[in-house]
Short mmCIF file of C-alpha atoms in Angstrom, two decimals:
data_model
loop_
_atom_site.label_atom_id
_atom_site.label_comp_id
_atom_site.label_asym_id
_atom_site.label_seq_id
_atom_site.Cartn_x
_atom_site.Cartn_y
_atom_site.Cartn_z
CA MET A 1 15.44 6.02 -3.36
CA ASN A 2 12.76 7.98 -2.29
CA LYS A 3 10.34 7.66 -5.34
CA LYS A 4 5.99 8.38 -4.45
CA LYS A 5 4.03 5.29 -7.17
CA LEU A 6 0.49 5.84 -7.86
CA VAL A 7 -0.19 2.31 -7.97
CA THR A 8 -3.94 1.98 -8.53
CA ALA A 9 -4.04 -2.07 -8.68
CA VAL A 10 -2.08 -4.98 -8.41
CA SER A 11 -2.71 -8.40 -9.97
CA GLY A 12 -2.95 -11.01 -7.64
CA ALA A 13 -1.56 -10.49 -4.00
CA LEU A 14 1.14 -9.81 -2.46
CA ILE A 15 2.39 -13.06 -0.81
CA GLY A 16 4.30 -13.72 2.29
CA ALA A 17 5.55 -9.94 2.14
CA SER A 18 8.62 -10.08 4.39
CA MET A 19 11.62 -7.90 6.14
CA TRP A 20 13.94 -10.03 5.53
CA GLY A 21 14.37 -10.91 1.65
CA THR A 22 11.51 -13.58 0.73
CA SER A 23 8.40 -11.73 -0.78
CA VAL A 24 6.77 -12.90 -3.58
CA PHE A 25 6.83 -10.13 -6.29
CA ALA A 26 3.33 -9.69 -8.29
CA ASP A 27 2.68 -7.99 -11.71
CA GLU A 28 1.66 -4.47 -10.81
CA LEU A 29 -0.21 -2.74 -12.77
CA HIS A 30 -0.63 0.84 -13.61
CA LYS A 31 -3.58 2.93 -14.44
CA VAL A 32 -2.71 5.24 -17.51
CA LYS A 33 -4.23 9.28 -16.52
CA SER A 34 -3.73 12.22 -18.16
CA GLY A 35 0.07 13.19 -19.63
CA ASP A 36 1.50 10.24 -18.71
CA THR A 37 4.05 9.24 -21.03
CA LEU A 38 6.05 4.76 -21.30
CA TRP A 39 8.72 7.38 -20.75
CA GLU A 40 7.58 8.56 -17.85
CA LEU A 41 6.28 5.06 -16.02
CA SER A 42 9.31 3.27 -16.61
CA GLY A 43 11.17 6.31 -15.10
CA GLN A 44 8.77 5.91 -12.19
CA TYR A 45 8.87 1.77 -12.15
CA ASP A 46 12.42 1.38 -12.74
CA GLY A 47 11.94 -0.35 -15.98
CA SER A 48 12.41 0.44 -19.37
CA ILE A 49 10.11 1.02 -22.35
CA SER A 50 11.35 -2.49 -24.67
CA GLU A 51 9.50 -3.84 -21.04
CA ILE A 52 6.10 -2.61 -20.61
CA LYS A 53 5.91 -2.58 -23.78
CA SER A 54 6.82 -6.36 -24.43
CA TRP A 55 4.63 -7.20 -21.10
CA ASN A 56 1.28 -5.12 -22.47
CA ASN A 57 2.19 -6.26 -26.23
CA LEU A 58 2.47 -3.17 -27.29
CA SER A 59 3.32 -2.69 -30.76
CA SER A 60 3.82 1.47 -30.75
CA SER A 61 4.32 4.26 -27.61
CA VAL A 62 0.49 5.87 -27.17
CA ILE A 63 -1.57 4.29 -24.74
CA TYR A 64 -4.51 6.31 -23.37
CA VAL A 65 -6.26 7.08 -20.30
CA GLY A 66 -7.69 4.77 -17.98
CA GLN A 67 -5.34 1.81 -19.68
CA ASN A 68 -4.32 -0.34 -17.02
CA LEU A 69 -0.90 -1.53 -17.66
CA ILE A 70 1.86 -3.89 -16.11
CA VAL A 71 4.91 -1.73 -15.21
CA GLU A 72 6.96 -4.58 -13.07
CA LYS A 73 6.80 -8.51 -14.33
CA ASP A 74 6.20 -11.10 -11.47
CA ALA A 75 9.86 -12.53 -11.28
CA SER A 76 8.63 -15.73 -10.48
CA ALA A 77 6.17 -16.28 -13.19
CA SER A 78 8.88 -15.05 -15.50
CA ALA A 79 11.65 -18.07 -14.79
CA GLN A 80 9.02 -19.74 -14.96
CA SER A 81 8.70 -18.61 -19.48
CA GLU A 82 11.87 -18.39 -19.51
CA LYS A 83 12.28 -21.76 -18.07
CA SER A 84 9.17 -23.59 -20.12
CA SER A 85 10.70 -21.46 -23.85
CA SER A 86 13.19 -24.51 -23.77
CA SER A 87 11.38 -27.24 -25.73
CA SER A 88 12.32 -30.90 -25.88
CA ASN A 89 14.42 -31.20 -28.62
CA GLY A 90 16.63 -28.45 -27.41
CA SER A 91 15.89 -25.51 -28.40
CA TYR A 92 15.49 -21.50 -26.59
CA THR A 93 12.72 -19.25 -28.03
CA VAL A 94 14.54 -15.47 -26.92
CA GLN A 95 12.53 -13.65 -24.18
CA SER A 96 12.39 -9.95 -23.75
CA GLY A 97 16.33 -9.30 -21.67
CA ASP A 98 17.86 -11.82 -23.04
CA SER A 99 21.54 -12.22 -23.98
CA LEU A 100 23.86 -14.56 -25.53
CA TRP A 101 25.70 -14.55 -22.08
CA LEU A 102 22.36 -15.11 -19.94
CA ILE A 103 21.29 -18.16 -22.13
CA ALA A 104 24.77 -19.85 -22.00
CA SER A 105 24.90 -19.81 -18.19
CA ARG A 106 21.40 -20.67 -17.89
CA ASN A 107 21.92 -24.10 -19.84
CA GLY A 108 25.59 -25.16 -18.67
CA MET A 109 27.96 -23.75 -21.83
CA SER A 110 30.12 -20.70 -22.95
CA VAL A 111 28.76 -17.98 -25.34
CA SER A 112 31.36 -19.06 -27.81
CA ALA A 113 29.55 -22.44 -27.97
CA LEU A 114 26.41 -20.90 -28.32
CA LYS A 115 27.32 -18.86 -31.28
CA SER A 116 29.00 -22.12 -32.86
CA MET A 117 25.76 -23.72 -32.93
CA ASN A 118 23.54 -21.38 -33.80
CA GLY A 119 25.39 -19.55 -37.03
CA LEU A 120 25.41 -16.61 -35.32
CA SER A 121 28.74 -13.24 -36.18
CA SER A 122 27.59 -11.24 -33.10
CA ASN A 123 25.80 -11.13 -30.21
CA ILE A 124 22.82 -9.85 -31.36
CA ILE A 125 19.71 -11.84 -30.91
CA TYR A 126 15.89 -10.20 -30.67
CA PRO A 127 12.90 -11.88 -28.62
CA GLY A 128 11.30 -14.80 -30.52
CA GLN A 129 14.34 -15.97 -31.86
CA LYS A 130 14.60 -19.61 -31.78
CA LEU A 131 18.31 -20.51 -30.54
CA ALA A 132 19.80 -24.48 -30.73
CA LEU A 133 20.59 -25.52 -27.92
CA SER A 134 22.25 -28.54 -28.12
CA GLY A 135 23.35 -30.30 -31.22
CA SER A 136 26.34 -29.79 -34.08
CA SER A 137 27.76 -27.04 -34.63
CA SER A 138 27.74 -24.75 -37.37
CA SER A 139 30.80 -25.00 -39.90
CA SER A 140 30.32 -21.21 -41.42
CA SER A 141 30.47 -19.84 -37.82
CA ALA A 142 33.07 -20.31 -35.32
CA SER A 143 34.71 -17.57 -33.90
CA ALA A 144 37.89 -19.24 -32.65
CA SER A 145 39.62 -21.20 -35.19
CA THR A 146 42.52 -23.67 -34.42
CA THR A 147 46.11 -23.05 -36.58
CA SER A 148 49.31 -25.08 -36.10
CA ASN A 149 51.85 -23.27 -33.65
CA SER A 150 54.86 -23.98 -36.27
CA SER A 151 57.43 -23.75 -32.92
CA SER A 152 59.58 -26.83 -32.22
CA SER A 153 57.04 -27.61 -29.09
CA SER A 154 54.23 -27.99 -31.55
CA GLN A 155 51.59 -26.95 -29.19
CA SER A 156 48.29 -25.57 -30.77
CA THR A 157 47.00 -21.98 -30.39
CA SER A 158 43.23 -21.14 -30.52
CA THR A 159 42.50 -17.68 -31.65
CA TYR A 160 38.85 -15.28 -30.76
CA THR A 161 38.38 -12.38 -33.30
CA VAL A 162 36.16 -9.98 -30.50
CA GLN A 163 32.45 -9.89 -31.29
CA SER A 164 30.68 -6.64 -30.30
CA GLY A 165 30.17 -6.76 -27.00
CA ASP A 166 32.56 -8.29 -25.75
CA SER A 167 35.34 -7.68 -22.23
CA LEU A 168 38.50 -9.72 -21.75
CA TRP A 169 36.90 -10.75 -19.04
CA LEU A 170 33.65 -12.34 -20.26
CA ILE A 171 36.00 -14.35 -22.91
CA ALA A 172 38.70 -14.71 -20.26
CA ASN A 173 35.72 -16.91 -18.40
CA ASN A 174 34.15 -18.70 -22.05
CA TYR A 175 37.43 -20.22 -22.11
CA GLY A 176 38.30 -21.21 -18.26
CA THR A 177 41.32 -19.34 -18.09
CA SER A 178 42.45 -15.78 -16.20
CA VAL A 179 42.41 -12.43 -17.22
CA SER A 180 45.81 -11.87 -16.38
CA ASN A 181 46.51 -14.74 -18.84
CA LEU A 182 44.52 -13.68 -21.42
CA LYS A 183 46.86 -10.52 -21.28
CA ASN A 184 49.83 -12.12 -21.03
CA LEU A 185 49.54 -14.53 -24.27
CA ASN A 186 48.50 -11.27 -26.07
CA SER A 187 51.20 -8.54 -24.75
CA LEU A 188 48.06 -6.35 -23.99
CA SER A 189 48.74 -3.41 -21.65
CA SER A 190 44.99 -2.92 -21.08
CA ASN A 191 41.82 -4.20 -21.02
CA ILE A 192 40.59 -2.29 -24.12
CA ILE A 193 40.07 -4.24 -26.96
CA TYR A 194 38.65 -3.62 -30.97
CA VAL A 195 35.35 -5.53 -32.68
CA GLY A 196 37.80 -7.90 -35.10
CA GLN A 197 40.15 -8.16 -32.77
CA LYS A 198 42.17 -11.33 -32.98
CA LEU A 199 43.29 -12.62 -29.53
CA LYS A 200 44.96 -15.51 -28.71
CA VAL A 201 42.96 -18.39 -26.13
CA SER A 202 45.63 -20.22 -25.47
CA GLY A 203 48.99 -21.84 -25.95
CA GLU A 204 52.60 -20.13 -24.47
CA ALA A 205 52.46 -16.80 -23.35
CA SER A 206 55.48 -14.65 -23.41
CA ALA A 207 58.55 -14.98 -20.80
CA SER A 208 56.78 -12.71 -18.26
CA THR A 209 53.61 -15.13 -17.40
CA SER A 210 53.65 -17.34 -14.59
CA ASN A 211 53.03 -20.75 -14.38
CA PRO A 212 51.53 -22.45 -17.63
CA THR A 213 50.00 -24.72 -15.54
CA HIS A 214 47.59 -23.62 -14.14
CA THR A 215 43.87 -26.25 -12.97
CA SER A 216 40.97 -24.53 -14.45
CA THR A 217 39.57 -23.85 -10.84
CA SER A 218 42.56 -21.73 -10.67
CA ASN A 219 42.11 -20.06 -13.14
CA ALA A 220 38.30 -19.43 -12.84
CA SER A 221 39.50 -18.42 -9.12
CA SER A 222 41.70 -15.83 -10.37
CA SER A 223 39.48 -14.70 -12.94
CA ASN A 224 36.26 -13.59 -10.75
CA SER A 225 39.16 -11.76 -8.43
CA GLU A 226 40.10 -10.27 -11.43
CA PHE A 227 36.15 -9.32 -12.29
CA VAL A 228 35.80 -8.03 -8.76
CA ASP A 229 37.96 -6.18 -8.86
CA GLY A 230 36.88 -4.32 -12.34
CA LEU A 231 33.73 -4.38 -10.37
CA VAL A 232 34.60 -2.26 -8.64
CA ALA A 233 36.90 0.17 -9.25
CA GLU A 234 33.88 1.04 -12.43
CA ALA A 235 31.46 1.50 -9.71
CA LYS A 236 33.62 4.37 -8.10
CA LYS A 237 34.57 6.11 -11.19
CA HIS A 238 31.39 7.56 -10.87
CA ILE A 239 31.27 8.85 -7.37
CA GLY A 240 29.75 11.82 -8.02
CA THR A 241 27.59 10.98 -10.03
CA PRO A 242 23.96 12.26 -9.91
CA TYR A 243 21.34 10.73 -9.15
CA VAL A 244 18.62 11.12 -12.63
CA TRP A 245 15.50 9.53 -12.84
CA ALA A 246 15.10 6.65 -14.64
CA GLY A 247 19.33 7.20 -15.74
CA SER A 248 21.49 4.32 -17.18
CA THR A 249 24.37 6.09 -18.12
CA PRO A 250 27.48 7.96 -16.99
CA ALA A 251 25.01 11.38 -17.42
CA GLY A 252 23.02 10.10 -14.06
CA PHE A 253 22.04 7.04 -12.76
CA ASP A 254 19.31 6.23 -10.42
CA CYS A 255 19.51 3.08 -8.18
CA SER A 256 19.07 -0.21 -10.59
CA GLY A 257 20.82 2.26 -13.86
CA PHE A 258 23.50 2.66 -12.44
CA LEU A 259 24.20 -1.09 -11.09
CA GLN A 260 23.52 -2.80 -14.84
CA TYR A 261 25.54 -0.17 -16.56
CA VAL A 262 28.52 -0.70 -14.04
CA PHE A 263 27.94 -4.81 -14.55
CA GLN A 264 27.39 -4.74 -18.58
CA GLN A 265 30.67 -2.68 -18.12
CA GLU A 266 32.88 -6.19 -16.98
CA GLY A 267 30.54 -8.21 -19.41
CA VAL A 268 28.20 -9.39 -16.86
CA SER A 269 23.78 -8.45 -18.04
CA ILE A 270 21.75 -7.89 -15.18
CA PRO A 271 18.22 -7.45 -14.78
CA ARG A 272 17.32 -3.18 -14.91
CA THR A 273 14.96 -3.78 -11.29
CA VAL A 274 15.97 -4.18 -8.18
CA ALA A 275 13.23 -6.89 -7.47
CA SER A 276 14.72 -8.43 -10.70
CA ILE A 277 17.81 -9.07 -9.56
CA TYR A 278 16.47 -10.29 -6.92
CA ALA A 279 14.90 -12.44 -8.22
CA ASP A 280 17.19 -13.59 -10.54
CA SER A 281 18.00 -17.31 -10.29
CA ARG A 282 22.25 -16.64 -10.81
CA MET A 283 21.47 -14.45 -6.97
CA ASN A 284 22.64 -16.59 -4.12
CA SER A 285 21.82 -15.29 -0.62
CA VAL A 286 24.41 -15.28 0.84
CA SER A 287 24.58 -14.66 5.34
CA SER A 288 26.50 -11.68 6.55
CA SER A 289 29.42 -14.04 7.54
CA GLU A 290 29.25 -15.36 3.73
CA ARG A 291 29.49 -11.37 2.60
CA GLN A 292 32.43 -10.49 0.14
CA VAL A 293 33.87 -7.50 -2.18
CA GLY A 294 31.52 -7.87 -5.77
CA ASP A 295 27.89 -8.73 -4.04
CA LEU A 296 24.66 -7.49 -3.55
CA VAL A 297 23.16 -5.81 -0.53
CA PHE A 298 19.46 -5.26 -0.70
CA PHE A 299 17.28 -2.83 1.21
CA GLU A 300 13.36 -2.39 1.85
CA THR A 301 12.64 1.13 1.15
CA TYR A 302 9.38 2.53 -0.64
CA LYS A 303 7.47 -0.89 -0.85
CA PRO A 304 7.75 -4.06 0.57
CA GLY A 305 10.62 -6.75 -1.05
CA ALA A 306 13.87 -5.39 -2.41
CA SER A 307 13.47 -1.75 -4.35
CA HIS A 308 17.43 -0.61 -3.16
CA ALA A 309 21.04 -2.38 -3.64
CA GLY A 310 24.48 -2.20 -3.71
CA ILE A 311 27.28 -3.03 -4.70
CA TYR A 312 29.58 -4.42 -1.50
CA LEU A 313 32.76 -2.76 -0.83
CA GLY A 314 33.51 -4.74 2.34
CA ASN A 315 34.15 -3.10 6.04
CA ASN A 316 30.02 -3.11 6.09
CA GLN A 317 30.49 -0.48 2.93
CA PHE A 318 28.94 -0.47 -0.04
CA ILE A 319 28.39 2.28 -2.95
CA HIS A 320 25.46 2.58 -4.25
CA THR A 321 23.25 5.51 -5.70
CA GLY A 322 21.27 7.53 -3.51
CA SER A 323 18.61 10.26 -4.24
CA THR A 324 20.14 13.11 -2.46
CA ASN A 325 24.13 12.84 -3.25
CA GLY A 326 23.75 11.04 -6.18
CA VAL A 327 27.12 7.80 -6.27
CA GLU A 328 28.74 7.49 -2.79
CA ILE A 329 29.59 5.39 -0.24
CA SER A 330 27.69 4.44 2.45
CA SER A 331 27.48 1.99 6.08
CA LEU A 332 25.84 -0.41 6.96
CA ASN A 333 26.00 0.62 10.69
CA SER A 334 23.72 3.28 9.50
CA ASN A 335 20.75 3.99 11.09
CA TYR A 336 18.85 4.21 7.88
CA TRP A 337 20.20 1.64 6.32
CA GLY A 338 21.18 -0.75 9.05
CA SER A 339 17.26 -1.49 9.37
CA ARG A 340 15.79 -1.65 6.20
CA TYR A 341 18.80 -4.12 5.11
CA ILE A 342 16.86 -7.09 4.38
CA GLY A 343 19.96 -9.83 2.41
CA SER A 344 22.90 -9.60 0.55
CA LYS A 345 23.78 -12.07 -2.76
CA HIS A 346 26.05 -13.42 -4.18
CA LEU A 347 25.98 -13.46 -9.03
CA SER A 348 27.74 -16.97 -9.75
CA ASN A 349 28.48 -17.58 -12.90
#
C-alpha cells in the first residue's frame, strides 16, 4: 500500500526491526491535527474506529487538536493482555476484537462447548463480558441436541441449530467432520445455510456418502482442504474490486480489509491490521519450501515490519489488494514484491 502516514510520536522503541519479519511492534501514537476525525485515522492506520476508541478509552467519537491517540497497538502487549485476562478460576474477560471462535481456538475447545458453558444462544459477545472456560454446561443453552434414531441400527443422530455467523466450515470444524460429509448428512447442494436451520452433525449419511468410517484426523484434513478451496474461491470472486482507503466490503477494499473479509466469509475471524495479523498467536511461520496454498505472505512496504499481505495461490503467486489495480494476482518473483517479501505464515486452528 502506498499510503503516507504522519506519525508524530511512537510510544517506546521499535525493537529489533528486521527486513525478515522479526520486528517487535510498539504502540504507535498520532497527534491530532485540525480536520482529523476517528474515521480518517482508522483508514490512515488500517484500524477500526471501535479499536481506536477502545485503545484510548474514548466514550464518544469526539477528539481534539493536540491530543495523542494510540492508532496501532503493540501486538505483543495485546497478546499478553489477552492472556492475562484468563483468570485462575477458568474465566476469560472478552477483549475488543474477540470472537467466540477466536476464544474457543485459544483455549482448545469448540464454539458450541463455549456457548453451552455460558448459556449463549447466539455468537454475539461484548468487551468486558466474563466467559467461563471450564465447568459444567448450562442446561438451557445447548444448541446441539441428541435424539434417538428409530432405525434398526439404533444409531443416534446429533443435530445443531445454525446461529448467526455460522458457516458449514465452522460447524464441521467444531464437530470434527468435513464440509462434504455435513452436506451429505443434510442433503445440501450448496454451502448456503440460514439462522435457525437444524443440521445433522452425526449419524448415517445418504447413500451417496463416502465411507463413513473416516477417522477424525482425515475429517479434519478434509475440512481444512475444503476451507482453503473456499478461501481461494472467495478471494478470486473479488478480482478487479477497486482499492478503497479503509475499505472492508466488496464495494472496495484496502489490503487488510480484503483479507479480513475473505476469511470472515469462511467463518474465521482475523485481526483488522496487517501488523496484528502477522503477530497473531495462531500464525505459524513457514519457510518458502513449506508454504502452501491458503497461507499468508507478508511484505514490508511503507514502514518497518509487516505492512502488506496477500493469500498464497501456489506457483509463487498471491492474491491481494494493490493500491493501483485493486484486488489482483501478483508474483513473488517480481522485482517489487520479491525485494519486499519478509515471510509466510500458516493459520492454525
